PDB file of C-alpha atoms in Angstrom:
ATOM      1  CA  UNK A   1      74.971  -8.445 108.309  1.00 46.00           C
ATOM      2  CA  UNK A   2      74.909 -11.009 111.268  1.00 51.00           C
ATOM      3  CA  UNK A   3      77.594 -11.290 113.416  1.00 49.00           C
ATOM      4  CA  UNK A   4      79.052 -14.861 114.033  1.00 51.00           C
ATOM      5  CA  UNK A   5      78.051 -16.140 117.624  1.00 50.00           C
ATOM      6  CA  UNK A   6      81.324 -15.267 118.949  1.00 54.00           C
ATOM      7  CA  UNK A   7      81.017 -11.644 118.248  1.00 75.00           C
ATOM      8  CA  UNK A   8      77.592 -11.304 119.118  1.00 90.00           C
ATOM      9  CA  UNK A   9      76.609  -8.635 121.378  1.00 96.00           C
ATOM     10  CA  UNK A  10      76.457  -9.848 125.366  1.00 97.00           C
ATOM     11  CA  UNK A  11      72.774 -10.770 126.117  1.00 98.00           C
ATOM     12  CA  UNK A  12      71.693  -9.353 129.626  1.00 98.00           C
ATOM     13  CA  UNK A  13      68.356 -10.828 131.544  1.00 98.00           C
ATOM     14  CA  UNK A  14      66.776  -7.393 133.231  1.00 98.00           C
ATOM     15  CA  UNK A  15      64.846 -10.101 136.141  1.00 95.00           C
ATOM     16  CA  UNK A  16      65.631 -11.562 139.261  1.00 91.00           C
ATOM     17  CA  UNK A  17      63.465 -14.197 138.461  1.00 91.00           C
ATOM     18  CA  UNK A  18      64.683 -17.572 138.708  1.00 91.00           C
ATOM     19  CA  UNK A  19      61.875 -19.257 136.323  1.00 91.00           C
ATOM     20  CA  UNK A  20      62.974 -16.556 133.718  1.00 96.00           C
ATOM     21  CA  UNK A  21      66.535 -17.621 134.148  1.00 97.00           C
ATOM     22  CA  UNK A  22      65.887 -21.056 133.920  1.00 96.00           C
ATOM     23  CA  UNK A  23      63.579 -20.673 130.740  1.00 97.00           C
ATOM     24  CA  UNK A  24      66.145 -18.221 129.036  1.00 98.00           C
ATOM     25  CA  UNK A  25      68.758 -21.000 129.634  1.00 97.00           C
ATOM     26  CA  UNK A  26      67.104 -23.366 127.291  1.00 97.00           C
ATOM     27  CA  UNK A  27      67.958 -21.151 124.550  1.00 97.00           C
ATOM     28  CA  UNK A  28      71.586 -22.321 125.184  1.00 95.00           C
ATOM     29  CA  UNK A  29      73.237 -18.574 124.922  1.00 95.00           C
ATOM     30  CA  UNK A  30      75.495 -17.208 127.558  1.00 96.00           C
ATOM     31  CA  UNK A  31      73.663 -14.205 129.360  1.00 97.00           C
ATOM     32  CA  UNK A  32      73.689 -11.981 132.315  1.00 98.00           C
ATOM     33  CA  UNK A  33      71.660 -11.397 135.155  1.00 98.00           C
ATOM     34  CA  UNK A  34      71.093  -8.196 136.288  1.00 98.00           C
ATOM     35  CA  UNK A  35      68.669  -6.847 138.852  1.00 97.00           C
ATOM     36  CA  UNK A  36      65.903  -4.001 136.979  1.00 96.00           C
ATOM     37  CA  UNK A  37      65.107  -1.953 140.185  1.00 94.00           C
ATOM     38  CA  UNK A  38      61.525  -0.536 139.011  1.00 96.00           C
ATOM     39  CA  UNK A  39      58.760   0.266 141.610  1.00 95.00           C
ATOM     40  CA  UNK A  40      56.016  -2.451 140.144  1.00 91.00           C
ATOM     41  CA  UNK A  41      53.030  -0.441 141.703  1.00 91.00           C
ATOM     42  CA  UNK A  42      50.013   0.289 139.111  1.00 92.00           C
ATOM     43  CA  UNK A  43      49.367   3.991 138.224  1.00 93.00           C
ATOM     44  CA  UNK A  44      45.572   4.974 139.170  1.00 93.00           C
ATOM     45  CA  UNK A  45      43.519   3.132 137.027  1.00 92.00           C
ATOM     46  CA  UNK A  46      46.322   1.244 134.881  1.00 94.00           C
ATOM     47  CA  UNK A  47      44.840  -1.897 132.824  1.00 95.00           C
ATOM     48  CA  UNK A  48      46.667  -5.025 133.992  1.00 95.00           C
ATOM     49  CA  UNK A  49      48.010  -5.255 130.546  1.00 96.00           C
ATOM     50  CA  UNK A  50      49.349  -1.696 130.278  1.00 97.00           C
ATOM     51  CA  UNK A  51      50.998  -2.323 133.634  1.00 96.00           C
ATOM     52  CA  UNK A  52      52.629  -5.107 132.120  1.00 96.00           C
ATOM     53  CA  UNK A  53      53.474  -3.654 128.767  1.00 98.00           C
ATOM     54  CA  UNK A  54      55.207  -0.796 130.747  1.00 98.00           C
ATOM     55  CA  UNK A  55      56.526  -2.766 133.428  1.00 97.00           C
ATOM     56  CA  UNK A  56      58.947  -4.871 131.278  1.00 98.00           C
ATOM     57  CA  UNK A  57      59.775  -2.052 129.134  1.00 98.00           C
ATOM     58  CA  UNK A  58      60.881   0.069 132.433  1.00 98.00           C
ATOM     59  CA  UNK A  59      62.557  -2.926 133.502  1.00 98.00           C
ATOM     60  CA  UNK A  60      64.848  -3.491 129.865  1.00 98.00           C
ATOM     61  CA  UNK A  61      65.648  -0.090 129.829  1.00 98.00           C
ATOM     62  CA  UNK A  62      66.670   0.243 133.380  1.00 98.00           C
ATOM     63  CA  UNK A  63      69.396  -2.828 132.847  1.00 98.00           C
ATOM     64  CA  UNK A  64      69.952  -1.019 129.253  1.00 98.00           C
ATOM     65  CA  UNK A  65      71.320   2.046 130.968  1.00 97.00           C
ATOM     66  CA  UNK A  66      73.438  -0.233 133.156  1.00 97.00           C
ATOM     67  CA  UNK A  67      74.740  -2.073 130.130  1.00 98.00           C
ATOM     68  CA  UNK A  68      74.212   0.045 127.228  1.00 97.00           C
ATOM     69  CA  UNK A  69      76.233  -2.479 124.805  1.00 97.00           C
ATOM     70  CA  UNK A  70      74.126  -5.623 125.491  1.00 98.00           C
ATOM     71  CA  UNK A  71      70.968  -7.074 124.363  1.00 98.00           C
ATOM     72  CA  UNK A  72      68.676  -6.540 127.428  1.00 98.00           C
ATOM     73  CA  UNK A  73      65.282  -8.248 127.886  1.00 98.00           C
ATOM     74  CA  UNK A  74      62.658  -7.580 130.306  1.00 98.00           C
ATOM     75  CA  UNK A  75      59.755  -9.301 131.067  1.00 97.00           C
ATOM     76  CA  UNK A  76      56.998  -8.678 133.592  1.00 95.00           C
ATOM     77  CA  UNK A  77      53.680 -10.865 134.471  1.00 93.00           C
ATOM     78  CA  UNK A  78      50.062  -9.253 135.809  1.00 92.00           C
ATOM     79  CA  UNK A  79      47.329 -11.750 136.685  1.00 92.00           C
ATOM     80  CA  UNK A  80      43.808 -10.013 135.290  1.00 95.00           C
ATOM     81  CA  UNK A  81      40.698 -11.402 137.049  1.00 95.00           C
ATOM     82  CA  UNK A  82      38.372  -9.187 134.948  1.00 94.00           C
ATOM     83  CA  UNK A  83      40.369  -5.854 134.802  1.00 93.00           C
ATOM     84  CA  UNK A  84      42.018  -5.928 137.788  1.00 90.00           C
ATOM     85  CA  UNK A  85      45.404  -6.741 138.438  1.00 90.00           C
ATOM     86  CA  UNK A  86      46.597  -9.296 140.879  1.00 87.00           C
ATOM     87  CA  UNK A  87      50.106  -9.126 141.705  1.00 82.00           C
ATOM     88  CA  UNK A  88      52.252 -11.643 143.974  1.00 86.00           C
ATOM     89  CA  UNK A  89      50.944 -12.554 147.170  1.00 92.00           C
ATOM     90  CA  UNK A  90      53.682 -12.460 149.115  1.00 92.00           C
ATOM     91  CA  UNK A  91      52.469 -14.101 152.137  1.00 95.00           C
ATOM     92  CA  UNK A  92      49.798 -16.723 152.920  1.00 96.00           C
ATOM     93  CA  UNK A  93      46.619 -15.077 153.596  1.00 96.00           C
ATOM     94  CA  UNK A  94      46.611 -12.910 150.590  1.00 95.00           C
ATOM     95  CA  UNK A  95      47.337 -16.013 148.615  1.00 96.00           C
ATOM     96  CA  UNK A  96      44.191 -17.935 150.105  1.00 96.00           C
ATOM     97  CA  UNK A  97      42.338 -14.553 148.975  1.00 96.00           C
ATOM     98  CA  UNK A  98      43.418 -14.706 145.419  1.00 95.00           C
ATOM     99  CA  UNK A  99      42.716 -18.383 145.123  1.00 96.00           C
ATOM    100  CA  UNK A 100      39.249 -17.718 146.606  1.00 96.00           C
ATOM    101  CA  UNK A 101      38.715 -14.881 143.920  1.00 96.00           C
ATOM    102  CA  UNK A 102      39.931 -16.469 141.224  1.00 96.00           C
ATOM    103  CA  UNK A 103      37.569 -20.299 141.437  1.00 96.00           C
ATOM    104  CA  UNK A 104      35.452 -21.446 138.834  1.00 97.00           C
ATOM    105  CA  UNK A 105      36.852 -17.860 136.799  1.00 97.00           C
ATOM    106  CA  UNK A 106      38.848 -16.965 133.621  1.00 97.00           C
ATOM    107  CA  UNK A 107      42.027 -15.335 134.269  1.00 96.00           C
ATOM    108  CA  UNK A 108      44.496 -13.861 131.811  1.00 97.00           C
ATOM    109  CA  UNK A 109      47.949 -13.924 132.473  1.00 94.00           C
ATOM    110  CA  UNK A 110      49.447 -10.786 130.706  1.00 96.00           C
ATOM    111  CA  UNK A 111      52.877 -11.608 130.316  1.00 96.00           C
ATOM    112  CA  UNK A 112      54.993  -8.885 128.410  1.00 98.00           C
ATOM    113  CA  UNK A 113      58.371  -9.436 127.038  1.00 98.00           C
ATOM    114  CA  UNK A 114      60.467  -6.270 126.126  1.00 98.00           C
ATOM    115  CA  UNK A 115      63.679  -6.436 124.347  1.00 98.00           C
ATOM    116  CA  UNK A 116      66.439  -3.234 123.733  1.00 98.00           C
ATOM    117  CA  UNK A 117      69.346  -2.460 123.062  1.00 98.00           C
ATOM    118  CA  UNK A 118      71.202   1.316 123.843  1.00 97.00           C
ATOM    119  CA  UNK A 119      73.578   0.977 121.607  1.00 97.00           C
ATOM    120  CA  UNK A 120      71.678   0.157 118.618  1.00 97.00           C
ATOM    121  CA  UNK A 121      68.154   1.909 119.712  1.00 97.00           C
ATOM    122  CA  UNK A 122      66.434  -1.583 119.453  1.00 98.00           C
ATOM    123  CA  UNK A 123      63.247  -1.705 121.016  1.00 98.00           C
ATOM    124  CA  UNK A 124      60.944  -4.047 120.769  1.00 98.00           C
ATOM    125  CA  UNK A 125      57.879  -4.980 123.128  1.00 98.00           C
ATOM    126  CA  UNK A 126      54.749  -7.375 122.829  1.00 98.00           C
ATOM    127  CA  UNK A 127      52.381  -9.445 125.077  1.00 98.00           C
ATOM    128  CA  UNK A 128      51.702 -12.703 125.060  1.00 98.00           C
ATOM    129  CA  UNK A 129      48.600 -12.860 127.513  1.00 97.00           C
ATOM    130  CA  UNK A 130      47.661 -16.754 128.714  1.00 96.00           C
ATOM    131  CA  UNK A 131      44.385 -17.703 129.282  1.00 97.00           C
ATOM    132  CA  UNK A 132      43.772 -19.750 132.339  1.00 96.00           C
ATOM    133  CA  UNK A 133      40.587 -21.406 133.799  1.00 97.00           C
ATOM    134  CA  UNK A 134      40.322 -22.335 137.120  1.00 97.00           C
ATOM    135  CA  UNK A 135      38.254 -25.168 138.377  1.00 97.00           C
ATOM    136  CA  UNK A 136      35.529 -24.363 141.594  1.00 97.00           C
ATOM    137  CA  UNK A 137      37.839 -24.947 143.863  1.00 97.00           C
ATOM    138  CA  UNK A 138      37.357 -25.702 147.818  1.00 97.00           C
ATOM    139  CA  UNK A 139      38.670 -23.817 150.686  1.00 97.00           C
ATOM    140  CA  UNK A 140      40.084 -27.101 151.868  1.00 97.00           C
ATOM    141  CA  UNK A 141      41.833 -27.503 148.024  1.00 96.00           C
ATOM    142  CA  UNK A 142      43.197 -24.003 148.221  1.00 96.00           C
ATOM    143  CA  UNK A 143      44.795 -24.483 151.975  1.00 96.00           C
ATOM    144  CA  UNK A 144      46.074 -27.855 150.805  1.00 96.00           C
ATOM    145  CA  UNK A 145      47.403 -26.560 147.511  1.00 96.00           C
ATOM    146  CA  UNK A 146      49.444 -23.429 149.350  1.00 96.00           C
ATOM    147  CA  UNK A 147      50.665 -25.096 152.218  1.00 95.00           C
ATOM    148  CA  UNK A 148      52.365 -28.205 149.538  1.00 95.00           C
ATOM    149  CA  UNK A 149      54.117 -25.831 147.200  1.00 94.00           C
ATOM    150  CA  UNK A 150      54.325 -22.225 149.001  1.00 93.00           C
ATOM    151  CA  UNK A 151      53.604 -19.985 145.480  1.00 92.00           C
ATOM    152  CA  UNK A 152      53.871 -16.441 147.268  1.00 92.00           C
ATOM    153  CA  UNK A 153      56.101 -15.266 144.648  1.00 88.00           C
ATOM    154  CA  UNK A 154      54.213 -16.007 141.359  1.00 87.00           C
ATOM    155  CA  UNK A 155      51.387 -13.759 140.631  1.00 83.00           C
ATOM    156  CA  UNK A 156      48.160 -15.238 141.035  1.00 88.00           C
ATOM    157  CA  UNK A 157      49.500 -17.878 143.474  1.00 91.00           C
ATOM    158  CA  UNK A 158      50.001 -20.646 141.059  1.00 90.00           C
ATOM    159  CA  UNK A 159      52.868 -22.670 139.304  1.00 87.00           C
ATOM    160  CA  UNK A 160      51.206 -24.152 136.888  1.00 87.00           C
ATOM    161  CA  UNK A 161      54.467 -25.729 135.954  1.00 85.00           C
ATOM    162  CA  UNK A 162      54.583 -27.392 139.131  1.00 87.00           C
ATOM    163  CA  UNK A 163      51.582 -29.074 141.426  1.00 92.00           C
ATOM    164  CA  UNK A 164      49.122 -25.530 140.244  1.00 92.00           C
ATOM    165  CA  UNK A 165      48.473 -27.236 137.678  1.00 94.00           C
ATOM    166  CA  UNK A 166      45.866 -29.446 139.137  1.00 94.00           C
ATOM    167  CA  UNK A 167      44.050 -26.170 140.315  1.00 96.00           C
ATOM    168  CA  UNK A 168      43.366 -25.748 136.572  1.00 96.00           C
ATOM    169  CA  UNK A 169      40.583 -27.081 133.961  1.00 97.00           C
ATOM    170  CA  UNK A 170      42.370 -25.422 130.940  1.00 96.00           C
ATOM    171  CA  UNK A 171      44.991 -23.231 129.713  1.00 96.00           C
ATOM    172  CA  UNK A 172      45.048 -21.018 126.120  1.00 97.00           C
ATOM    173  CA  UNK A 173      48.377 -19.507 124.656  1.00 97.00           C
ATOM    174  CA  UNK A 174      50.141 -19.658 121.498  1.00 97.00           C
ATOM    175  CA  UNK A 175      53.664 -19.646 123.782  1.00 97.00           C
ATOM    176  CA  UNK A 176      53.573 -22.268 126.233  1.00 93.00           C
ATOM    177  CA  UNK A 177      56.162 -20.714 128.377  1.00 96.00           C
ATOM    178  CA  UNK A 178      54.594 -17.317 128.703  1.00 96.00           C
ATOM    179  CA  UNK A 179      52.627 -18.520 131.903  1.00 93.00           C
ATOM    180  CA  UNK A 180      55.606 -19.224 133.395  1.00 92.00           C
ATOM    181  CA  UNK A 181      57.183 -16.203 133.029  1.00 92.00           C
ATOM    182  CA  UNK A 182      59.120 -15.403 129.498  1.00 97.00           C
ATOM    183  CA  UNK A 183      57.206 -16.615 125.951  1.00 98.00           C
ATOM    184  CA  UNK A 184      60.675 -17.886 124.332  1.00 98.00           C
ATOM    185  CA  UNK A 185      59.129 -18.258 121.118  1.00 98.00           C
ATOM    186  CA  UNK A 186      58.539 -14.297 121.008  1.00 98.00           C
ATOM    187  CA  UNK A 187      61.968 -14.006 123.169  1.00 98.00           C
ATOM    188  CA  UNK A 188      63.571 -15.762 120.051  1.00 98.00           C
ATOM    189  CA  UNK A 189      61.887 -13.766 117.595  1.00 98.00           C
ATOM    190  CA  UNK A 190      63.215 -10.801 119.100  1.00 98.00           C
ATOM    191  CA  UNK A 191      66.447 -11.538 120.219  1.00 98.00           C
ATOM    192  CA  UNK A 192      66.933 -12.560 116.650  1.00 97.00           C
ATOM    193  CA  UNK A 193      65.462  -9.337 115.443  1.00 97.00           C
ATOM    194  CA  UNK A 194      67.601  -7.137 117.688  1.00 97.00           C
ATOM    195  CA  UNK A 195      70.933  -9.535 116.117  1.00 96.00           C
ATOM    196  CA  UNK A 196      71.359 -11.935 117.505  1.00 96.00           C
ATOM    197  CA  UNK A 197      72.256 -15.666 116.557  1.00 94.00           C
ATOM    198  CA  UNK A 198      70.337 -18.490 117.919  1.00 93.00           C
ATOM    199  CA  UNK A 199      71.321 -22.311 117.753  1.00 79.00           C
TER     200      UNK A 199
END
């Protein structure tokens, strides 16, 4: 039986994430925000899409003990440059690195969504991995690129949603958003899975 929107369970975003937030808001539900406190370092040897996979499942569950009621979803992104993870630079010169790596390659976004609920036992979790092409791009290109729009906190220092995207010659997914953070059409698919009612 589905309950009516107004009876729905709350819906709780396990991310401090803006560009989550401001995807999950074009769903048009009311939600939560709520801070997942997980330590994001890879185990020895961890495949960037394991770390993923287990990163937003440690992150819904963590906001699920918090809010055992709600619908919880959380999401995490690794950048895979042929097996290896590359997580957010943080800071300027490890940016420039990444960028340098990552020219003329392939590199798959693994972006995994997780989706639970306590009070039910819902759990769901899948990966919706992006595949992005970079174009050979000059040091002067890179510099120019980092110092315009400052990507420190997006893993593999791009937005491709903003001025990254010229850094690119193509992009692969069957969810556009994933590369930005949260694949809403598998978010929907879930959250409609674990009860919910979308518009």
């Amino acid at each position: 039986m589905h309950q009516s929107p107004s009876l729905q369970r709350p819906l709780v975003l396990g991310s401090t994430s803006r560009y989550r937030r401001e995807l999950l808001e074009r769903l048009n539900l009311p939600f939560d925000v709520a801070a997942p406190h997980v330590d994001e370092n890879p185990l020895p040897g961890e495949a960037p899409r394991a770390l993923a996979l287990r990163l937003a499942l440690a992150k819904a569950h963590a906001v699920a003990r918090q809010h055992p009621e709600a619908v919880v979803i959380g999401s995490d992104q690794v950048a895979d440059l042929a097996g290896e993870p590359l997580g957010k630079p943080g800071q300027h010169d490890r940016a420039v690195q990444q960028l340098r790596q990552m020219r003329g390659q392939t590199v798959v976004f693994q972006t995994a969504l997780a989706v639970v609920c306590a009070a039910t036992g819902f759990e769901q979790v899948d990966l919706a991995p992006v595949e992005v092409k970079f174009r050979d791009l000059s040091d002067e290109e890179i510099e120019r690129y980092l110092r315009a729009e400052q990507p420190y906190d997006c893993a593999g220092s791009a937005k491709s949603e903003g001025l990254g995207i010229a850094l690119l010659d193509a992009i692969h997914s069957d969810d556009p958003t994933a590369l930005i953070g949260l694949p809403l059409i598998r978010t929907c698919r879930m959250l409609r899975a674990a009860g919910l009612v979308l518009p």
